[in-house]
Structures are given as C-alpha cells and as structure tokens.
Coordinates of C-alpha atoms and ligand atoms in Angstrom, one line a residue:
X1 CA 8.4 -22.8 24.3
X2 CA 11.5 -20.8 25.0
X3 CA 9.9 -17.4 25.2
X4 CA 12.8 -15.6 26.8
X5 CA 15.2 -16.4 24.0
X6 CA 12.6 -15.5 21.4
X7 CA 12.1 -12.1 23.1
X8 CA 15.9 -11.7 23.2
X9 CA 16.1 -12.4 19.4
X10 CA 13.4 -9.8 18.7
X11 CA 15.3 -7.2 20.9
X12 CA 18.6 -8.1 19.1
X13 CA 17.0 -7.8 15.7
X14 CA 15.7 -4.3 16.4
X15 CA 18.6 -3.2 18.6
X16 CA 16.3 -2.3 21.4
X17 CA 17.6 -1.7 25.0
X18 CA 15.9 -3.4 28.0
X19 CA 12.5 -1.8 28.7
X20 CA 12.2 -0.4 25.1
X21 CA 9.0 -1.0 23.0
X22 CA 9.1 -2.9 19.7
X23 CA 6.1 -2.2 17.4
X24 CA 4.7 -4.7 15.0
X25 CA 5.5 -2.7 11.9
X26 CA 6.8 0.8 11.9
X27 CA 7.8 2.9 8.9
X28 CA 11.4 3.7 8.1
X29 CA 12.2 7.2 6.5
X30 CA 15.8 6.8 5.5
X31 CA 15.8 8.3 2.0
X32 CA 14.5 11.3 0.0
X33 CA 11.3 11.7 2.0
X34 CA 12.0 15.2 3.4
X35 CA 13.6 16.4 0.1
X36 CA 10.6 15.4 -2.0
X37 CA 8.1 16.7 0.6
X38 CA 9.8 20.0 0.6
X39 CA 9.9 20.1 -3.2
X40 CA 6.2 19.2 -3.3
X41 CA 5.3 22.0 -0.8
X42 CA 7.4 24.5 -2.7
X43 CA 5.6 23.6 -5.9
X44 CA 2.3 24.5 -4.4
X45 CA 0.8 21.3 -5.9
X46 CA 0.0 19.4 -2.7
X47 CA -3.5 18.0 -3.6
X48 CA -4.9 15.9 -6.4
X49 CA -2.8 17.3 -9.2
X50 CA 1.0 17.2 -9.5
X51 CA 4.0 15.5 -10.9
X52 CA 4.8 13.3 -7.9
X53 CA 1.5 11.4 -8.2
X54 CA 2.0 10.9 -11.9
X55 CA 5.5 9.8 -11.4
X56 CA 4.6 7.5 -8.6
X57 CA 2.0 5.8 -10.8
X58 CA 4.6 5.1 -13.5
X59 CA 7.2 3.8 -11.0
X60 CA 4.8 1.5 -9.0
X61 CA 3.5 0.0 -12.3
X62 CA 7.1 -0.5 -13.4
X63 CA 8.1 -2.1 -10.1
X64 CA 5.1 -4.5 -10.1
X65 CA 5.1 -5.2 -13.8
X66 CA 1.6 -4.0 -14.6
X67 CA 0.9 -1.9 -17.6
X68 CA -1.0 0.8 -15.6
X69 CA -1.3 2.0 -12.1
X70 CA -3.9 4.4 -10.6
X71 CA -2.9 6.0 -7.3
X72 CA -5.7 6.3 -4.7
X73 CA -6.2 7.7 -1.2
X74 CA -5.9 4.3 0.4
X75 CA -6.2 0.6 -0.3
X76 CA -9.9 0.4 0.7
X77 CA -10.8 3.1 -1.9
X78 CA -8.7 1.3 -4.5
X79 CA -10.6 -1.9 -3.9
X80 CA -14.0 -0.1 -3.8
X81 CA -13.2 1.7 -7.1
X82 CA -12.3 -1.5 -8.9
X83 CA -15.4 -3.3 -7.7
X84 CA -17.6 -0.3 -8.7
X85 CA -15.9 0.0 -12.1
X86 CA -16.5 -3.6 -13.0
X87 CA -20.2 -3.3 -12.2
X88 CA -20.5 -4.9 -8.8
X89 CA -23.7 -3.6 -7.2
X90 CA -26.6 -4.5 -4.8
X91 CA -27.7 -7.4 -7.1
X92 CA -24.4 -9.1 -6.8
X93 CA -22.4 -11.3 -4.4
X94 CA -18.6 -11.3 -4.1
X95 CA -16.7 -14.3 -2.9
X96 CA -13.8 -13.5 -0.6
X97 CA -12.0 -14.8 2.5
X98 CA -13.3 -14.1 6.0
X99 CA -9.7 -14.3 7.2
X100 CA -8.8 -10.7 6.2
X101 CA -8.6 -7.2 7.4
X102 CA -12.2 -5.8 7.5
X103 CA -11.5 -3.5 4.6
X104 CA -11.8 -6.4 2.1
X105 CA -15.5 -6.9 3.1
X106 CA -16.1 -3.2 3.6
X107 CA -15.1 -2.4 0.0
X108 CA -17.5 -5.0 -1.2
X109 CA -20.3 -3.7 1.0
X110 CA -19.8 -0.1 -0.2
X111 CA -21.0 -1.2 -3.6
X112 CA -24.2 -2.6 -2.1
X113 CA -23.1 -6.2 -2.8
X114 CA -22.9 -9.0 -0.3
X115 CA -19.7 -10.8 0.7
X116 CA -19.7 -14.6 0.6
X117 CA -17.0 -16.2 2.6
X118 CA -14.9 -19.2 1.5
X119 CA -12.1 -20.8 3.5
X120 CA -8.4 -20.3 3.2
X121 CA -5.5 -22.8 2.8
X122 CA -3.5 -23.6 5.9
X123 CA -0.1 -22.9 4.3
X124 CA -0.9 -19.6 2.4
X125 CA -3.5 -18.4 4.9
X126 CA -5.2 -17.1 1.7
X127 CA -8.3 -18.1 -0.3
X128 CA -8.2 -21.8 -1.1
X129 CA -8.9 -22.8 -4.7
X130 CA -10.1 -26.2 -3.4
X131 CA -12.6 -24.5 -1.1
X132 CA -13.6 -22.1 -3.9
X133 CA -14.3 -24.9 -6.3
X134 CA -16.2 -26.9 -3.8
X135 CA -18.3 -23.9 -2.8
X136 CA -19.2 -23.1 -6.4
X137 CA -20.0 -26.8 -7.1
X138 CA -22.4 -27.0 -4.2
X139 CA -24.0 -23.6 -4.3
X140 CA -23.7 -22.0 -7.7
X141 CA -25.3 -22.4 -11.1
X142 CA -23.4 -21.5 -14.2
X143 CA -25.5 -19.7 -16.8
X144 CA -24.4 -18.7 -20.3
X145 CA -22.7 -15.4 -19.4
X146 CA -22.5 -15.5 -15.6
X147 CA -22.9 -17.5 -12.5
X148 CA -25.7 -17.2 -9.9
X149 CA -26.0 -18.4 -6.3
X150 CA -28.6 -21.2 -6.4
X151 CA -30.0 -20.1 -3.0
X152 CA -30.2 -16.3 -3.3
X153 CA -30.4 -16.1 -7.2
X154 CA -27.9 -13.2 -7.0
X155 CA -25.1 -13.0 -9.5
X156 CA -21.7 -14.1 -8.2
X157 CA -19.9 -11.3 -10.0
X158 CA -16.4 -11.2 -8.5
X159 CA -14.0 -13.1 -6.4
X160 CA -11.5 -11.2 -4.1
X161 CA -8.7 -13.3 -2.7
X162 CA -6.2 -11.6 -0.4
X163 CA -2.4 -12.5 -0.2
X164 CA -2.4 -12.7 3.6
X165 CA 0.6 -11.2 5.4
X166 CA 2.3 -11.1 1.9
X167 CA 2.1 -14.9 1.3
X168 CA 1.0 -15.4 -2.3
X169 CA -2.3 -17.2 -2.7
X170 CA -2.6 -20.1 -5.2
X171 CA -3.7 -17.4 -7.6
X172 CA -3.2 -19.2 -10.9
X173 CA -5.6 -22.0 -9.7
X174 CA -8.1 -19.4 -8.4
X175 CA -7.9 -17.5 -11.7
X176 CA -8.6 -20.8 -13.6
X177 CA -11.7 -21.5 -11.5
X178 CA -13.0 -17.9 -11.8
X179 CA -12.6 -18.1 -15.6
X180 CA -14.5 -21.4 -15.8
X181 CA -17.4 -19.8 -13.8
X182 CA -17.3 -16.4 -15.5
X183 CA -16.5 -14.7 -12.2
X184 CA -14.2 -11.6 -12.3
X185 CA -11.0 -12.0 -10.3
X186 CA -9.9 -8.9 -8.3
X187 CA -6.9 -9.3 -6.0
X188 CA -6.6 -7.6 -2.7
X189 CA -2.8 -7.2 -2.7
X190 CA -2.8 -4.6 0.1
X191 CA -0.3 -6.7 2.0
X192 CA 1.8 -8.1 -0.8
X193 CA 3.8 -5.3 -2.4
X194 CA 7.1 -7.0 -3.2
X195 CA 5.7 -10.6 -3.0
X196 CA 6.3 -12.8 -6.0
X197 CA 5.5 -16.3 -7.3
X198 CA 6.9 -18.4 -10.1
X199 CA 4.7 -18.4 -13.1
X200 CA 6.0 -20.7 -15.8
X201 CA 9.4 -20.3 -14.2
X202 CA 9.3 -16.5 -14.3
X203 CA 9.2 -14.5 -11.0
X204 CA 5.9 -12.6 -11.2
X205 CA 4.6 -10.0 -8.8
X206 CA 1.3 -10.7 -7.0
X207 CA -1.7 -8.7 -8.2
X208 CA -1.4 -9.3 -11.9
X209 CA -3.6 -12.4 -12.4
X210 CA -7.0 -10.7 -11.9
X211 CA -8.5 -7.9 -13.9
X212 CA -7.1 -5.5 -11.3
X213 CA -5.6 -5.4 -7.8
X214 CA -5.4 -3.0 -4.9
X215 CA -2.3 -2.1 -3.0
X216 CA -2.1 -0.2 0.4
X217 CA 0.5 2.2 1.6
X218 CA -0.9 2.6 5.1
X219 CA 1.5 3.5 7.8
X220 CA 1.9 -0.2 8.8
X221 CA 2.7 -1.4 5.3
X222 CA 6.0 -2.3 3.6
X223 CA 6.2 1.2 2.2
X224 CA 4.0 4.1 3.3
X225 CA 2.6 7.4 2.0
X226 CA 0.9 8.1 5.3
X227 CA -2.3 6.9 3.8
X228 CA -2.5 5.8 0.2
X229 CA -3.1 3.0 -2.2
X230 CA -2.9 2.0 -5.9
X231 CA -4.7 0.0 -8.4
X232 CA -2.7 -2.2 -10.8
X233 CA -4.2 -3.3 -14.1
X234 CA -3.2 -4.3 -17.6
X235 CA -6.5 -3.3 -19.1
X236 CA -6.2 0.2 -20.7
X237 CA -9.9 0.9 -20.8
X238 CA -10.3 -0.1 -17.2
X239 CA -7.3 2.0 -16.1
X240 CA -8.8 5.0 -17.9
X241 CA -12.2 4.4 -16.2
X242 CA -10.6 4.0 -12.8
X243 CA -8.5 7.2 -13.2
X244 CA -11.8 9.0 -14.2
X245 CA -14.0 7.7 -11.3
X246 CA -11.3 8.2 -8.7
X247 CA -11.0 11.8 -9.7
X248 CA -14.7 12.6 -9.2
X249 CA -15.5 11.7 -12.9
X250 CA -14.8 15.3 -13.9
X251 CA -14.9 15.8 -17.7
X252 CA -11.6 17.5 -18.7
X253 CA -12.2 21.3 -19.2
X254 CA -10.1 24.3 -18.2
X255 CA -12.8 25.8 -16.0
X256 CA -16.1 24.0 -16.2
X257 CA -17.1 21.4 -13.6
X258 CA -19.1 18.7 -15.4
X259 CA -19.1 15.2 -14.0
X260 CA -20.3 12.6 -16.5
X261 CA -20.9 9.7 -14.0
X262 CA -20.8 8.9 -10.4
X263 CA -17.2 9.5 -9.2
X264 CA -15.2 9.5 -6.0
X265 CA -12.7 11.8 -4.5
X266 CA -10.2 9.0 -4.2
X267 CA -7.0 10.4 -5.8
X268 CA -3.8 10.1 -3.8
X269 CA -2.7 13.7 -3.0
X270 CA 0.5 14.8 -4.6
X271 CA 2.0 15.4 -1.1
X272 CA 1.4 11.8 -0.1
X273 CA 2.8 10.7 -3.5
X274 CA 6.0 12.6 -2.8
X275 CA 6.4 10.5 0.4
X276 CA 5.4 7.3 -1.5
X277 CA 8.0 7.9 -4.2
X278 CA 10.8 8.3 -1.7
X279 CA 9.7 5.1 0.0
X280 CA 9.4 3.2 -3.3
X281 CA 13.1 4.0 -4.0
X282 CA 13.9 2.1 -0.8
X283 CA 11.6 -0.8 -1.3
X284 CA 14.3 -3.3 -2.5
X285 CA 16.4 -2.6 0.7
X286 CA 13.3 -2.8 2.9
X287 CA 12.4 -6.2 1.3
X288 CA 15.9 -7.6 1.8
X289 CA 16.0 -6.4 5.4
X290 CA 12.6 -7.9 6.1
X291 CA 13.7 -11.2 4.5
X292 CA 16.7 -11.2 6.8
X293 CA 14.3 -10.8 9.8
X294 CA 12.1 -13.6 8.5
X295 CA 15.1 -15.9 8.1
X296 CA 16.2 -15.2 11.7
X297 CA 12.7 -16.1 12.9
X298 CA 12.5 -19.2 10.7
X299 CA 15.9 -20.4 12.0
X300 CA 14.9 -19.8 15.6
X301 CA 11.6 -21.5 15.2
X302 CA 13.2 -24.5 13.5
X303 CA 15.5 -25.0 16.4
X304 CA 12.8 -24.5 19.0
X305 CA 10.0 -26.6 17.6
X306 CA 7.8 -23.6 16.7
X307 CA 5.8 -23.6 13.5
X308 CA 6.8 -20.6 11.3
X309 CA 4.7 -19.7 8.4
X310 CA 7.3 -20.0 5.7
X311 CA 7.5 -19.3 2.0
X312 CA 5.5 -22.0 0.1
X313 CA 7.6 -23.5 -2.7
X314 CA 7.7 -21.4 -5.8
X315 CA 6.8 -18.2 -3.8
X316 CA 8.8 -15.3 -2.6
X317 CA 6.7 -13.5 0.1
X318 CA 7.6 -10.0 1.3
X319 CA 7.1 -11.2 4.9
X320 CA 5.1 -8.1 5.6
X321 CA 4.1 -9.6 8.9
X322 CA 5.9 -12.7 10.1
X323 CA 3.6 -15.3 11.6
X324 CA 3.9 -18.3 13.8
X325 CA 1.4 -21.0 14.5
X326 CA 1.0 -22.0 18.1
X327 CA -0.6 -25.2 19.5
X328 CA -3.9 -23.9 20.6
X329 CA -5.8 -20.8 21.7
X330 CA -4.6 -21.1 25.3
X331 CA -1.0 -21.0 24.1
X332 CA -1.7 -18.2 21.7
X333 CA -3.3 -16.1 24.5
X334 CA -0.4 -16.8 26.9
X335 CA 2.1 -15.8 24.2
X336 CA 0.2 -12.6 23.4
X337 CA 0.0 -11.6 27.1
X338 CA 3.7 -12.3 27.8
X339 CA 5.1 -10.7 24.7
X340 CA 3.1 -7.5 24.9
X341 CA 3.9 -7.3 28.7
X342 CA 7.6 -7.5 27.7
X343 CA 7.3 -4.5 25.3
X344 CA 7.2 -6.7 22.2
X345 CA 4.1 -6.0 20.2
X346 CA 2.5 -9.1 18.8
X347 CA -1.1 -9.7 17.7
X348 CA -3.5 -12.4 16.8
X349 CA -5.3 -12.6 13.4
X350 CA -8.1 -10.2 13.0
X351 CA -11.6 -11.2 14.1
X352 CA -12.8 -13.1 11.0
X353 CA -14.8 -10.7 8.8
X354 CA -18.0 -12.8 9.3
X355 CA -17.7 -12.5 13.1
X356 CA -18.3 -8.7 12.9
X357 CA -21.9 -7.6 13.2
X358 CA -22.2 -6.2 9.7
X359 CA -21.3 -9.5 8.0
X360 CA -22.8 -12.1 10.4
X361 CA -25.7 -12.8 8.0
X362 CA -23.4 -13.6 5.0
X363 CA -23.1 -17.1 3.7
X364 CA -20.0 -19.0 4.4
X365 CA -18.7 -22.5 3.8
X366 CA -18.0 -23.4 7.4
X367 CA -14.5 -21.7 7.4
X368 CA -12.9 -24.6 9.2
X369 CA -9.2 -23.6 8.4
X370 CA -9.9 -19.9 9.1
X371 CA -11.2 -20.7 12.5
X372 CA -8.4 -23.1 13.2
X373 CA -5.8 -20.5 12.2
X374 CA -7.5 -17.7 14.1
X375 CA -7.0 -19.6 17.3
X376 CA -3.3 -20.3 16.7
X377 CA -1.6 -17.6 14.5
X378 CA 0.3 -14.6 16.0
X379 CA 2.3 -12.0 14.2
X380 CA 5.8 -11.0 15.3
X381 CA 7.5 -7.6 14.9
X382 CA 8.4 -7.4 11.3
X383 CA 9.6 -3.9 10.4
X384 CA 12.7 -3.5 8.2
X385 CA 15.6 -3.1 10.5
X386 CA 16.9 0.4 11.3
X387 CA 20.3 -0.1 9.8
X388 CA 19.6 -1.6 6.3
Ligands
PLP401 C1 -6.0 -7.1 3.4 C2 -6.2 -5.6 3.4 N1 -7.1 -5.1 2.5 C3 -7.3 -3.8 2.5 C4 -6.6 -2.9 3.3 C5 -7.0 -1.5 3.2 O1 -5.9 -0.6 3.0 P1 -6.0 0.9 3.6 O2 -5.8 0.8 5.1 O3 -4.9 1.6 2.9 O4 -7.4 1.4 3.3 C6 -5.6 -3.4 4.2 C7 -4.8 -2.6 5.0 O5 -5.0 -1.7 5.7 C8 -5.5 -4.8 4.2 O6 -4.6 -5.3 5.1

C-alpha cells in the first residue's frame, strides 16, 4: 500500500504543514457560536430552561423530518430515556450489534435489561436483517403480543440497530422483521445526523423508522454542543413522556416540586443548545465538505487498490468517519502504527461490546462479520475542512 501518498493526501486535505497533527474528527466553529453563547449568558438562562433549547428542538426536528425532538444531555441519555419510556426493564432483552460504541450497550444495561448481540452486514457495518431474522428464527418464540427468548424466557422487547460511521443500516428490512415479531425498533442514530436513504424513491433521514431514535452532539460528531443529544420521534404521546422524564418528571407548577414518576436530569442545557443551534445552521456546509473529503479518499483508494467503505446504493451517508478495510489484522496494526507516528490520527473499530467485561456473558450469534471487520477496518481523519 502506498502509505506515503495517502498521508500526503490527508495533509493536503487538511492543509497541515509537515510535523502537524491531524485529529480524527475535530469541531469547526465558523458561524454564530460566540454570538449565541453571549446572548444565552446575557439572558441568564444557561441551564435547563430557555429559548435556545426550545428552538433547537424545533430546528433539529425540521432538519431530520421528525414530528418531534426532545433535546438531551448526550446521546447515551437519549437512548436510555427512550428505552426506559417504552418499558424496557430487568425482565427484558434488547437485540443490538456488538460492533458499536459502548454507549449502545450501556444505555440498555442502565434499564436493567440484557443486551443480545446479532451480527452486522459487511457493507453497512450495521445490524444485519438477515442475521436478525436467523437469530429470531433459531432462538425466539413468538407469542400473541410479544416475543420471548426460548432459552432465557425473557421478553425480547426492543431492537437497537446503529448506523455505523453514518452508513445507513438496512433499516426498512429490520423494521419489517421487528414488526413481524412484535419487537419495538429504536434507532441509535448517534453517528448518522445528515445520513439519508431512499425510501420509495424519497430521500429520508435515518432515525425515523423506529418508534424513536437517539442523536449525539458529542465533540467528535458532525455537529457538537460540547455534550448533547436529541431524541427524534413522530409519536406525540411518547414525545411528551420523553420530555417529562428527561426533565425529572416534575409536574408543572409555579413553585411546588412534585415529581409524578421516576425522572432523569437529562435535559440539554440552554447554553449547550445555543452552541448546537449555531452548529446546526452550518450542518449543510459541514456535510458537503465531509462528502468532498470522502470522495477524495474514495478516488485515492480506487487508484491504489484499497477497499473504501463507500455509500451503498440508495444511501447518502454523512461520512461521519471514513473507513477503509485492510487485508488482515497485521496490515491494520501496521497502518495504525505508521499513520499515528506520522501525526495522522487513525483508529481501529472499538472493542466489540461483548468483549468488554460487563457484556461477556451476553448471548450472541457468533458475530462472524463483526470480528472480521474488527480485524480490518480503520477510520481516517474525517473532519469538515477548515475552509468550507
Ligand atoms: C453509536 C453511538 N451510540 C451512542 C453514543 C453516545 O453519545 P454520547 O457520547 O453523546 O453520549 C455515541 C457517541 O458518542 C455513539 O457513537
């Protein structure tokens, strides 16, 4: 592999002098960030109440095409709140992919439920509908209103696919299987803000197929609010419940503090929402800049015999993190060593969730593709370019 010329391409893309460091994904603050933050500070409303957070909810819902959005303190809390709100608890199991950031499993575990791991597709790197169907066929029993795991007798209450690195999962197929088995679909869309797929010929944002989905605005994401997240849903009752439980379930009253159910302090602070709003205004330009970066990588890889994880037909990923697939673990490790030594931050896929001590006991389907990909995938620097 022509490493030197790949490193040169990365340096060119990010206009970095010799000896400079290129992070994997860094935020760009090129718009109204300081203006809105100052306005927010001047208003005195920096915490859980304020106009920026309300406006951000309206704008993010509009951008993604959901009826409602509930802003949260981060993506993990968004996912946890959804699972809690739909009744996932210690008597339940939740199917997800092991190839994900640990937050996906953690959010499930916070409810007391147990994650069950099903494999991903090699092209989307996201939950495989074929593997899901096969797992359910071999391990689950469909009852009148719900599905149980034949081995543990627990209810398989929900399924949480994740759109890995912004590549849309085969979500319509997954939704169909979940419906057949009475399993609630919740999307982990933390990485896929600005990722679309064609649904009946119409460009549709990820995160709208399930009952709700979670977004993340962590510092390394396509837009950032420092820390932050949001829930998307079209279900009015669920949206109301989620707003309620993410604001400590406080019954509205001018001065009394009465909480009518278990709630969480999960609201996105107004101060963070001010930042988020300014970032959201720039999202279209971040996305086109990231697409340009992805195209440069794809072209380079095509010419140099490197497998680039490209957009599956009918999908428009945000290319949150560009990924290449190397030949084996040895080549992967060599690539990681050399690129990082050259000031170019690259990284492998996370340890698969089930390889972490908390989730070692959880059932899985063998995860053949996940393990194969873990040994071969690396992410390349993918920030929006500085001049966009
Ligand atoms: C797949 C996935 N799920 C959940 C999260 C959690 O988001 P946050 O860090 O905002 O809690 C992240 C990102 O950090 C993620 O990549």
